[in-house]
PDB file of C-alpha atoms in Angstrom:
ATOM      1  CA  MET T   1     -21.485 -78.929  18.478  1.00  0.00           C
ATOM      2  CA  ASN T   2     -22.411 -77.250  15.172  1.00  0.00           C
ATOM      3  CA  ASP T   3     -22.509 -79.796  12.612  1.00  0.00           C
ATOM      4  CA  ARG T   4     -24.246 -77.682   9.730  1.00  0.00           C
ATOM      5  CA  GLN T   5     -22.343 -77.127   6.453  1.00  0.00           C
ATOM      6  CA  PRO T   6     -21.817 -73.345   5.110  1.00  0.00           C
ATOM      7  CA  LEU T   7     -24.194 -73.181   2.222  1.00  0.00           C
ATOM      8  CA  ALA T   8     -22.922 -72.483  -1.146  1.00  0.00           C
ATOM      9  CA  LYS T   9     -23.379 -69.100  -2.827  1.00  0.00           C
ATOM     10  CA  GLU T  10     -25.699 -70.699  -5.685  1.00  0.00           C
ATOM     11  CA  ALA T  11     -28.014 -72.872  -2.861  1.00  0.00           C
ATOM     12  CA  LEU T  12     -28.243 -69.479  -0.915  1.00  0.00           C
ATOM     13  CA  ALA T  13     -29.478 -67.478  -3.937  1.00  0.00           C
ATOM     14  CA  LYS T  14     -32.160 -70.342  -4.581  1.00  0.00           C
ATOM     15  CA  LEU T  15     -33.236 -70.154  -1.232  1.00  0.00           C
ATOM     16  CA  LEU T  16     -33.775 -65.926  -1.284  1.00  0.00           C
ATOM     17  CA  THR T  17     -35.674 -66.564  -4.392  1.00  0.00           C
ATOM     18  CA  ARG T  18     -37.656 -69.206  -3.161  1.00  0.00           C
ATOM     19  CA  ALA T  19     -38.442 -66.858  -0.175  1.00  0.00           C
ATOM     20  CA  ALA T  20     -38.909 -64.011  -2.206  1.00  0.00           C
ATOM     21  CA  GLN T  21     -41.905 -65.910  -4.224  1.00  0.00           C
ATOM     22  CA  GLN T  22     -43.353 -66.551  -0.900  1.00  0.00           C
ATOM     23  CA  LEU T  23     -43.529 -63.360   0.216  1.00  0.00           C
ATOM     24  CA  ASP T  24     -46.982 -61.377  -0.007  1.00  0.00           C
ATOM     25  CA  SER T  25     -47.219 -58.306  -2.421  1.00  0.00           C
ATOM     26  CA  GLY T  26     -47.253 -55.976   0.651  1.00  0.00           C
ATOM     27  CA  THR T  27     -43.762 -57.048   1.760  1.00  0.00           C
ATOM     28  CA  VAL T  28     -42.507 -57.144  -1.721  1.00  0.00           C
ATOM     29  CA  THR T  29     -43.763 -53.483  -2.197  1.00  0.00           C
ATOM     30  CA  ALA T  30     -42.174 -52.135   0.983  1.00  0.00           C
ATOM     31  CA  LEU T  31     -38.867 -53.936   0.289  1.00  0.00           C
ATOM     32  CA  ARG T  32     -39.190 -52.561  -3.440  1.00  0.00           C
ATOM     33  CA  ARG T  33     -39.815 -48.941  -2.208  1.00  0.00           C
ATOM     34  CA  ALA T  34     -37.092 -49.299   0.860  1.00  0.00           C
ATOM     35  CA  ARG T  35     -34.504 -50.120  -2.514  1.00  0.00           C
ATOM     36  CA  ASP T  36     -35.591 -47.316  -4.382  1.00  0.00           C
ATOM     37  CA  VAL T  37     -34.764 -44.678  -1.359  1.00  0.00           C
ATOM     38  CA  ALA T  38     -31.507 -46.278  -0.904  1.00  0.00           C
ATOM     39  CA  LEU T  39     -30.319 -46.271  -4.506  1.00  0.00           C
ATOM     40  CA  GLU T  40     -31.583 -42.402  -4.589  1.00  0.00           C
ATOM     41  CA  ARG T  41     -29.462 -41.859  -1.261  1.00  0.00           C
ATOM     42  CA  GLN T  42     -26.388 -43.322  -3.120  1.00  0.00           C
ATOM     43  CA  LEU T  43     -26.850 -41.249  -5.979  1.00  0.00           C
ATOM     44  CA  GLN T  44     -27.086 -37.981  -3.862  1.00  0.00           C
ATOM     45  CA  LYS T  45     -24.063 -38.947  -2.633  1.00  0.00           C
ATOM     46  CA  LYS T  46     -22.386 -39.474  -5.584  1.00  0.00           C
ATOM     47  CA  HIS T  47     -23.501 -36.038  -6.882  1.00  0.00           C
ATOM     48  CA  VAL T  48     -21.842 -34.128  -3.849  1.00  0.00           C
ATOM     49  CA  PHE T  49     -18.651 -35.883  -4.256  1.00  0.00           C
ATOM     50  CA  ALA T  50     -18.650 -34.879  -8.238  1.00  0.00           C
ATOM     51  CA  LEU T  51     -18.906 -31.200  -6.937  1.00  0.00           C
ATOM     52  CA  SER T  52     -15.942 -31.645  -4.378  1.00  0.00           C
ATOM     53  CA  THR T  53     -13.523 -32.569  -7.149  1.00  0.00           C
ATOM     54  CA  GLY T  54     -14.349 -29.452  -9.024  1.00  0.00           C
ATOM     55  CA  HIS T  55     -16.665 -30.673 -11.516  1.00  0.00           C
ATOM     56  CA  GLY T  56     -19.327 -28.063 -10.141  1.00  0.00           C
ATOM     57  CA  MET T  57     -17.204 -24.999 -10.594  1.00  0.00           C
ATOM     58  CA  HIS T  58     -16.888 -25.797 -14.216  1.00  0.00           C
ATOM     59  CA  TRP T  59     -18.953 -22.559 -15.096  1.00  0.00           C
ATOM     60  CA  LEU T  60     -15.941 -20.340 -13.572  1.00  0.00           C
ATOM     61  CA  MET T  61     -13.969 -21.176 -16.185  1.00  0.00           C
ATOM     62  CA  PRO T  62     -13.812 -19.053 -19.351  1.00  0.00           C
ATOM     63  CA  HIS T  63     -15.464 -21.139 -22.287  1.00  0.00           C
ATOM     64  CA  SER T  64     -14.392 -18.895 -25.385  1.00  0.00           C
ATOM     65  CA  ILE T  65     -11.628 -16.670 -26.622  1.00  0.00           C
ATOM     66  CA  HIS T  66     -13.739 -13.549 -25.778  1.00  0.00           C
ATOM     67  CA  GLN T  67     -14.033 -14.919 -21.962  1.00  0.00           C
ATOM     68  CA  TRP T  68     -10.063 -15.245 -21.724  1.00  0.00           C
ATOM     69  CA  VAL T  69      -9.512 -11.992 -23.084  1.00  0.00           C
ATOM     70  CA  ALA T  70     -11.688 -10.294 -20.653  1.00  0.00           C
ATOM     71  CA  ILE T  71     -10.021 -11.910 -17.893  1.00  0.00           C
ATOM     72  CA  ALA T  72      -6.592 -11.265 -19.030  1.00  0.00           C
ATOM     73  CA  ILE T  73      -7.589  -7.340 -19.176  1.00  0.00           C
ATOM     74  CA  LEU T  74      -9.412  -7.845 -15.575  1.00  0.00           C
ATOM     75  CA  LEU T  75      -6.042  -9.268 -14.273  1.00  0.00           C
ATOM     76  CA  VAL T  76      -3.841  -6.436 -16.058  1.00  0.00           C
ATOM     77  CA  ALA T  77      -6.399  -3.733 -14.538  1.00  0.00           C
ATOM     78  CA  VAL T  78      -6.138  -5.389 -10.831  1.00  0.00           C
ATOM     79  CA  LEU T  79      -2.591  -5.581 -11.247  1.00  0.00           C
ATOM     80  CA  PHE T  80      -1.937  -1.920 -12.501  1.00  0.00           C
ATOM     81  CA  GLY T  81      -4.512  -0.496  -9.815  1.00  0.00           C
ATOM     82  CA  GLY T  82      -1.853  -2.381  -7.231  1.00  0.00           C
ATOM     83  CA  ILE T  83       0.856  -1.043  -8.312  1.00  0.00           C
ATOM     84  CA  THR T  84      -0.675   2.406  -8.681  1.00  0.00           C
ATOM     85  CA  TYR T  85      -1.660   1.866  -4.977  1.00  0.00           C
ATOM     86  CA  VAL T  86       1.459   1.135  -3.625  1.00  0.00           C
ATOM     87  CA  HIS T  87       3.568   3.821  -5.429  1.00  0.00           C
ATOM     88  CA  ASP T  88       1.131   6.222  -4.381  1.00  0.00           C
ATOM     89  CA  ALA T  89       1.141   5.044  -0.618  1.00  0.00           C
ATOM     90  CA  HIS T  90       5.270   5.333  -1.166  1.00  0.00           C
ATOM     91  CA  GLU T  91       5.061   8.425  -2.191  1.00  0.00           C
ATOM     92  CA  HIS T  92       2.624   9.992   0.593  1.00  0.00           C
ATOM     93  CA  ASP T  93       5.329   8.551   3.294  1.00  0.00           C
ATOM     94  CA  LEU T  94       7.952  10.176   1.545  1.00  0.00           C
ATOM     95  CA  ALA T  95       6.235  13.322   1.457  1.00  0.00           C
ATOM     96  CA  HIS T  96       5.331  13.311   4.954  1.00  0.00           C
ATOM     97  CA  LEU T  97       8.993  12.520   5.914  1.00  0.00           C
ATOM     98  CA  ASP T  98      10.013  15.643   3.844  1.00  0.00           C
ATOM     99  CA  ALA T  99       7.795  17.873   5.665  1.00  0.00           C
ATOM    100  CA  GLU T 100       8.611  16.942   8.826  1.00  0.00           C
ATOM    101  CA  ILE T 101      12.231  17.284   8.189  1.00  0.00           C
ATOM    102  CA  LEU T 102      11.113  20.967   6.655  1.00  0.00           C
ATOM    103  CA  VAL T 103       9.598  22.038   9.745  1.00  0.00           C
ATOM    104  CA  ASP T 104      11.691  20.177  12.304  1.00  0.00           C
ATOM    105  CA  ASP T 105      13.488  22.339  15.462  1.00  0.00           C
ATOM    106  CA  LEU T 106      16.558  20.965  13.953  1.00  0.00           C
ATOM    107  CA  PRO T 107      18.354  22.848  11.000  1.00  0.00           C
ATOM    108  CA  LEU T 108      18.561  20.862   7.976  1.00  0.00           C
ATOM    109  CA  GLU T 109      22.480  20.960   7.604  1.00  0.00           C
ATOM    110  CA  VAL T 110      21.897  18.501  10.742  1.00  0.00           C
ATOM    111  CA  PHE T 111      20.320  15.686   8.421  1.00  0.00           C
ATOM    112  CA  VAL T 112      22.207  16.853   5.028  1.00  0.00           C
ATOM    113  CA  ASP T 113      25.798  15.835   4.360  1.00  0.00           C
TER     114      ASP T 113
ATOM    115  CA  MET A   1     -16.932  -8.825 -28.361  1.00  0.00           C
ATOM    116  CA  ARG A   2     -18.522  -5.556 -27.699  1.00  0.00           C
ATOM    117  CA  ASN A   3     -17.654  -6.388 -23.903  1.00  0.00           C
ATOM    118  CA  SER A   4     -14.281  -6.832 -24.518  1.00  0.00           C
ATOM    119  CA  ALA A   5     -13.810  -3.864 -26.320  1.00  0.00           C
ATOM    120  CA  ILE A   6     -15.664  -1.412 -23.530  1.00  0.00           C
ATOM    121  CA  VAL A   7     -13.500  -3.028 -21.077  1.00  0.00           C
ATOM    122  CA  VAL A   8     -10.165  -2.214 -23.078  1.00  0.00           C
ATOM    123  CA  PHE A   9     -11.552   1.011 -23.895  1.00  0.00           C
ATOM    124  CA  LEU A  10     -12.373   1.887 -19.978  1.00  0.00           C
ATOM    125  CA  LEU A  11      -8.798   0.431 -18.926  1.00  0.00           C
ATOM    126  CA  LEU A  12      -7.265   2.969 -21.412  1.00  0.00           C
ATOM    127  CA  LEU A  13      -8.931   5.590 -20.133  1.00  0.00           C
ATOM    128  CA  TYR A  14      -8.176   4.750 -16.764  1.00  0.00           C
ATOM    129  CA  MET A  15      -4.247   4.295 -17.575  1.00  0.00           C
ATOM    130  CA  ALA A  16      -4.081   7.516 -19.959  1.00  0.00           C
ATOM    131  CA  SER A  17      -5.970   9.572 -17.083  1.00  0.00           C
ATOM    132  CA  ALA A  18      -3.391   7.996 -14.240  1.00  0.00           C
ATOM    133  CA  SER A  19      -0.466   9.058 -16.468  1.00  0.00           C
ATOM    134  CA  ALA A  20      -1.789  12.275 -16.942  1.00  0.00           C
ATOM    135  CA  SER A  21      -2.062  13.390 -13.430  1.00  0.00           C
ATOM    136  CA  ALA A  22       1.975  12.286 -13.207  1.00  0.00           C
ATOM    137  CA  ALA A  23       2.634  15.420 -15.746  1.00  0.00           C
ATOM    138  CA  THR A  24       4.161  18.504 -14.685  1.00  0.00           C
ATOM    139  CA  LYS A  25       2.098  21.245 -13.206  1.00  0.00           C
ATOM    140  CA  PRO A  26       2.488  25.073 -14.503  1.00  0.00           C
ATOM    141  CA  TRP A  27       2.902  27.052 -11.364  1.00  0.00           C
ATOM    142  CA  GLN A  28      -0.250  28.964 -12.500  1.00  0.00           C
ATOM    143  CA  SER A  29      -2.384  26.185 -12.073  1.00  0.00           C
ATOM    144  CA  LEU A  30      -1.597  25.352  -8.153  1.00  0.00           C
ATOM    145  CA  THR A  31      -4.028  25.955  -5.922  1.00  0.00           C
ATOM    146  CA  PRO A  32      -3.663  29.404  -4.029  1.00  0.00           C
ATOM    147  CA  VAL A  33      -2.482  27.375  -0.469  1.00  0.00           C
ATOM    148  CA  GLN A  34       0.121  25.576  -2.490  1.00  0.00           C
ATOM    149  CA  GLN A  35       1.400  28.611  -4.097  1.00  0.00           C
ATOM    150  CA  GLU A  36       1.556  30.020  -0.336  1.00  0.00           C
ATOM    151  CA  ALA A  37       3.385  27.066   0.580  1.00  0.00           C
ATOM    152  CA  LEU A  38       5.930  26.978  -2.316  1.00  0.00           C
ATOM    153  CA  SER A  39       6.377  30.879  -2.913  1.00  0.00           C
ATOM    154  CA  SER A  40      10.060  30.726  -2.246  1.00  0.00           C
ATOM    155  CA  LEU A  41      10.443  27.841  -5.422  1.00  0.00           C
ATOM    156  CA  SER A  42       7.955  30.395  -8.001  1.00  0.00           C
ATOM    157  CA  GLN A  43      10.940  31.084  -9.991  1.00  0.00           C
ATOM    158  CA  GLN A  44      12.046  27.773 -10.580  1.00  0.00           C
ATOM    159  CA  TRP A  45       9.140  25.743 -10.433  1.00  0.00           C
ATOM    160  CA  ASP A  46       8.552  25.221 -13.752  1.00  0.00           C
ATOM    161  CA  LYS A  47      11.978  23.662 -14.368  1.00  0.00           C
ATOM    162  CA  LEU A  48      11.619  21.300 -11.796  1.00  0.00           C
ATOM    163  CA  PRO A  49      11.090  17.464 -12.783  1.00  0.00           C
ATOM    164  CA  GLU A  50       7.650  16.408 -12.523  1.00  0.00           C
ATOM    165  CA  LEU A  51       8.681  13.806  -9.690  1.00  0.00           C
ATOM    166  CA  GLN A  52       9.823  16.687  -7.426  1.00  0.00           C
ATOM    167  CA  GLN A  53       7.067  18.626  -8.389  1.00  0.00           C
ATOM    168  CA  GLN A  54       4.719  16.134  -7.047  1.00  0.00           C
ATOM    169  CA  ARG A  55       6.404  15.467  -4.079  1.00  0.00           C
ATOM    170  CA  LEU A  56       6.650  19.024  -3.148  1.00  0.00           C
ATOM    171  CA  LEU A  57       2.902  19.448  -3.658  1.00  0.00           C
ATOM    172  CA  ASN A  58       2.287  16.337  -1.348  1.00  0.00           C
ATOM    173  CA  THR A  59       4.410  17.941   1.275  1.00  0.00           C
ATOM    174  CA  THR A  60       1.953  21.053   1.110  1.00  0.00           C
ATOM    175  CA  LYS A  61      -0.735  18.872   1.920  1.00  0.00           C
ATOM    176  CA  LYS A  62      -0.266  19.643   5.502  1.00  0.00           C
ATOM    177  CA  TYR A  63       1.230  22.977   5.246  1.00  0.00           C
ATOM    178  CA  PRO A  64      -2.175  24.394   6.659  1.00  0.00           C
ATOM    179  CA  LYS A  65      -1.967  22.615   9.735  1.00  0.00           C
ATOM    180  CA  PHE A  66       1.388  24.220  10.438  1.00  0.00           C
ATOM    181  CA  THR A  67       1.798  26.713  13.159  1.00  0.00           C
ATOM    182  CA  PRO A  68       3.411  29.923  11.948  1.00  0.00           C
ATOM    183  CA  GLU A  69       7.156  29.133  13.273  1.00  0.00           C
ATOM    184  CA  GLN A  70       6.876  26.012  11.192  1.00  0.00           C
ATOM    185  CA  LYS A  71       5.672  27.652   8.102  1.00  0.00           C
ATOM    186  CA  GLN A  72       8.635  30.189   8.423  1.00  0.00           C
ATOM    187  CA  ARG A  73      10.826  26.959   8.680  1.00  0.00           C
ATOM    188  CA  PHE A  74       9.055  25.297   5.789  1.00  0.00           C
ATOM    189  CA  HIS A  75       9.733  28.619   3.412  1.00  0.00           C
ATOM    190  CA  ASP A  76      13.237  28.836   4.590  1.00  0.00           C
ATOM    191  CA  ARG A  77      14.385  25.469   3.973  1.00  0.00           C
ATOM    192  CA  LEU A  78      12.467  24.803   0.720  1.00  0.00           C
ATOM    193  CA  GLU A  79      14.818  26.274  -1.598  1.00  0.00           C
ATOM    194  CA  ALA A  80      17.779  24.173  -0.075  1.00  0.00           C
ATOM    195  CA  TRP A  81      16.088  21.196   0.044  1.00  0.00           C
ATOM    196  CA  SER A  82      14.897  21.520  -3.720  1.00  0.00           C
ATOM    197  CA  LYS A  83      18.430  22.100  -4.806  1.00  0.00           C
ATOM    198  CA  LEU A  84      19.825  18.703  -2.927  1.00  0.00           C
ATOM    199  CA  THR A  85      20.458  16.140  -5.382  1.00  0.00           C
ATOM    200  CA  PRO A  86      17.953  12.984  -4.873  1.00  0.00           C
ATOM    201  CA  GLU A  87      20.952  10.966  -3.183  1.00  0.00           C
ATOM    202  CA  GLN A  88      21.394  13.497  -0.821  1.00  0.00           C
ATOM    203  CA  ARG A  89      17.290  14.041   0.182  1.00  0.00           C
ATOM    204  CA  LYS A  90      17.373   9.947   0.448  1.00  0.00           C
ATOM    205  CA  ALA A  91      20.422   9.990   2.989  1.00  0.00           C
ATOM    206  CA  ALA A  92      18.706  13.200   4.546  1.00  0.00           C
ATOM    207  CA  ARG A  93      15.316  10.950   5.234  1.00  0.00           C
ATOM    208  CA  GLU A  94      17.246   7.921   6.223  1.00  0.00           C
ATOM    209  CA  LYS A  95      19.054   9.934   8.805  1.00  0.00           C
ATOM    210  CA  TYR A  96      15.726  11.887   9.933  1.00  0.00           C
ATOM    211  CA  HIS A  97      14.211   8.485  10.157  1.00  0.00           C
ATOM    212  CA  ALA A  98      16.802   6.859  12.398  1.00  0.00           C
ATOM    213  CA  PHE A  99      17.298   9.894  14.451  1.00  0.00           C
ATOM    214  CA  SER A 100      13.217   9.841  15.059  1.00  0.00           C
ATOM    215  CA  LYS A 101      14.023   6.181  16.428  1.00  0.00           C
ATOM    216  CA  VAL A 102      16.466   7.367  19.463  1.00  0.00           C
ATOM    217  CA  PRO A 103      14.837   7.861  22.518  1.00  0.00           C
ATOM    218  CA  ALA A 104      13.383  11.246  23.223  1.00  0.00           C
ATOM    219  CA  GLU A 105      15.812  11.799  26.424  1.00  0.00           C
ATOM    220  CA  LYS A 106      18.833  11.497  23.903  1.00  0.00           C
ATOM    221  CA  ARG A 107      17.189  13.001  21.236  1.00  0.00           C
ATOM    222  CA  GLU A 108      16.752  16.398  23.296  1.00  0.00           C
ATOM    223  CA  GLN A 109      20.343  16.323  24.419  1.00  0.00           C
ATOM    224  CA  VAL A 110      21.342  16.242  20.893  1.00  0.00           C
ATOM    225  CA  LYS A 111      19.013  19.185  20.065  1.00  0.00           C
ATOM    226  CA  GLN A 112      20.452  21.162  22.762  1.00  0.00           C
ATOM    227  CA  MET A 113      23.888  20.450  21.799  1.00  0.00           C
ATOM    228  CA  VAL A 114      23.037  21.822  18.625  1.00  0.00           C
ATOM    229  CA  ARG A 115      21.018  24.958  19.894  1.00  0.00           C
ATOM    230  CA  HIS A 116      24.399  25.646  21.638  1.00  0.00           C
ATOM    231  CA  ASN A 117      26.520  25.396  18.720  1.00  0.00           C
ATOM    232  CA  GLN A 118      24.151  27.592  16.547  1.00  0.00           C
ATOM    233  CA  ALA A 119      24.167  29.985  19.268  1.00  0.00           C
ATOM    234  CA  LYS A 120      27.843  29.907  19.544  1.00  0.00           C
ATOM    235  CA  LYS A 121      28.165  30.425  15.546  1.00  0.00           C
ATOM    236  CA  GLU A 122      25.675  33.614  16.029  1.00  0.00           C
ATOM    237  CA  GLN A 123      27.835  35.330  18.019  1.00  0.00           C
ATOM    238  CA  THR A 124      31.157  34.801  16.310  1.00  0.00           C
ATOM    239  CA  PRO A 125      31.623  37.717  13.967  1.00  0.00           C
ATOM    240  CA  ALA A 126      32.641  37.355  10.236  1.00  0.00           C
ATOM    241  CA  SER A 127      35.951  37.926  11.162  1.00  0.00           C
ATOM    242  CA  GLY A 128      35.942  34.679  13.170  1.00  0.00           C
ATOM    243  CA  ILE A 129      37.374  36.275  16.094  1.00  0.00           C
ATOM    244  CA  PRO A 130      34.943  35.638  19.163  1.00  0.00           C
ATOM    245  CA  PRO A 131      34.184  38.818  21.134  1.00  0.00           C
ATOM    246  CA  ALA A 132      35.258  39.153  24.433  1.00  0.00           C
ATOM    247  CA  PRO A 133      33.472  38.424  27.243  1.00  0.00           C
ATOM    248  CA  ALA A 134      31.130  41.132  28.859  1.00  0.00           C
ATOM    249  CA  SER A 135      33.310  41.269  32.321  1.00  0.00           C
ATOM    250  CA  ASP A 136      36.393  41.754  30.302  1.00  0.00           C
ATOM    251  CA  GLN A 137      34.858  44.971  28.385  1.00  0.00           C
ATOM    252  CA  ASN A 138      34.103  46.594  31.371  1.00  0.00           C
ATOM    253  CA  ALA A 139      37.777  45.895  33.093  1.00  0.00           C
ATOM    254  CA  PRO A 140      40.320  48.431  33.405  1.00  0.00           C
ATOM    255  CA  LEU A 141      42.850  48.795  30.551  1.00  0.00           C
ATOM    256  CA  ARG A 142      46.392  47.911  31.756  1.00  0.00           C
TER     257      ARG A 142
END
């Protein structure tokens, strides 16, 4: 049967400190290096997380009034261009249909009330 | 600030050119092909609204590819077409569009029917009395 009592946290910490003091300098250096590497990796992970929440895209947002004005003008231009394009496409379709009616072998009266 | 001013200027220039292109076009400014296609409207062209002018000009884009028979139909119908109201033209487009979706076989039947009716009308003299059949003309008088 296992008659050992579980170690208290303080006792465990003391044991670890004593054990660490007994380690040779090479082992201590290797452990420290491993700790540094682990901390560095943790920092990198945190950085990626920050980017994914949108903080990395901050530069895309306008910062000044001029930039806001420029963005607004750009949006108006895109909107105007879009409306013009749709209007032209509609007019092109109508003209195509009109030309077909005007040259069809059925007389105009068939389609006009 | 200077960049914004340049963008505003370019935008205004673009809008101005777009609206200028929609203005009425005098008959003399049309190309020879456009003038040939729209020759039946030469007298009233300058009085037509700009939207109608623009639509008629768009219809002439295909004119050079028409056959001589199609060109003749185009000329013959253009004046009547331009005199229709916008609502009548819209209704005609809708009818034509609906008719173009009818199966080709039925469409041909309708066309033959229309041709038959037209031929009948052409044979009927202005008096409205249809001419006697050819066999009757040669028959002896009773």
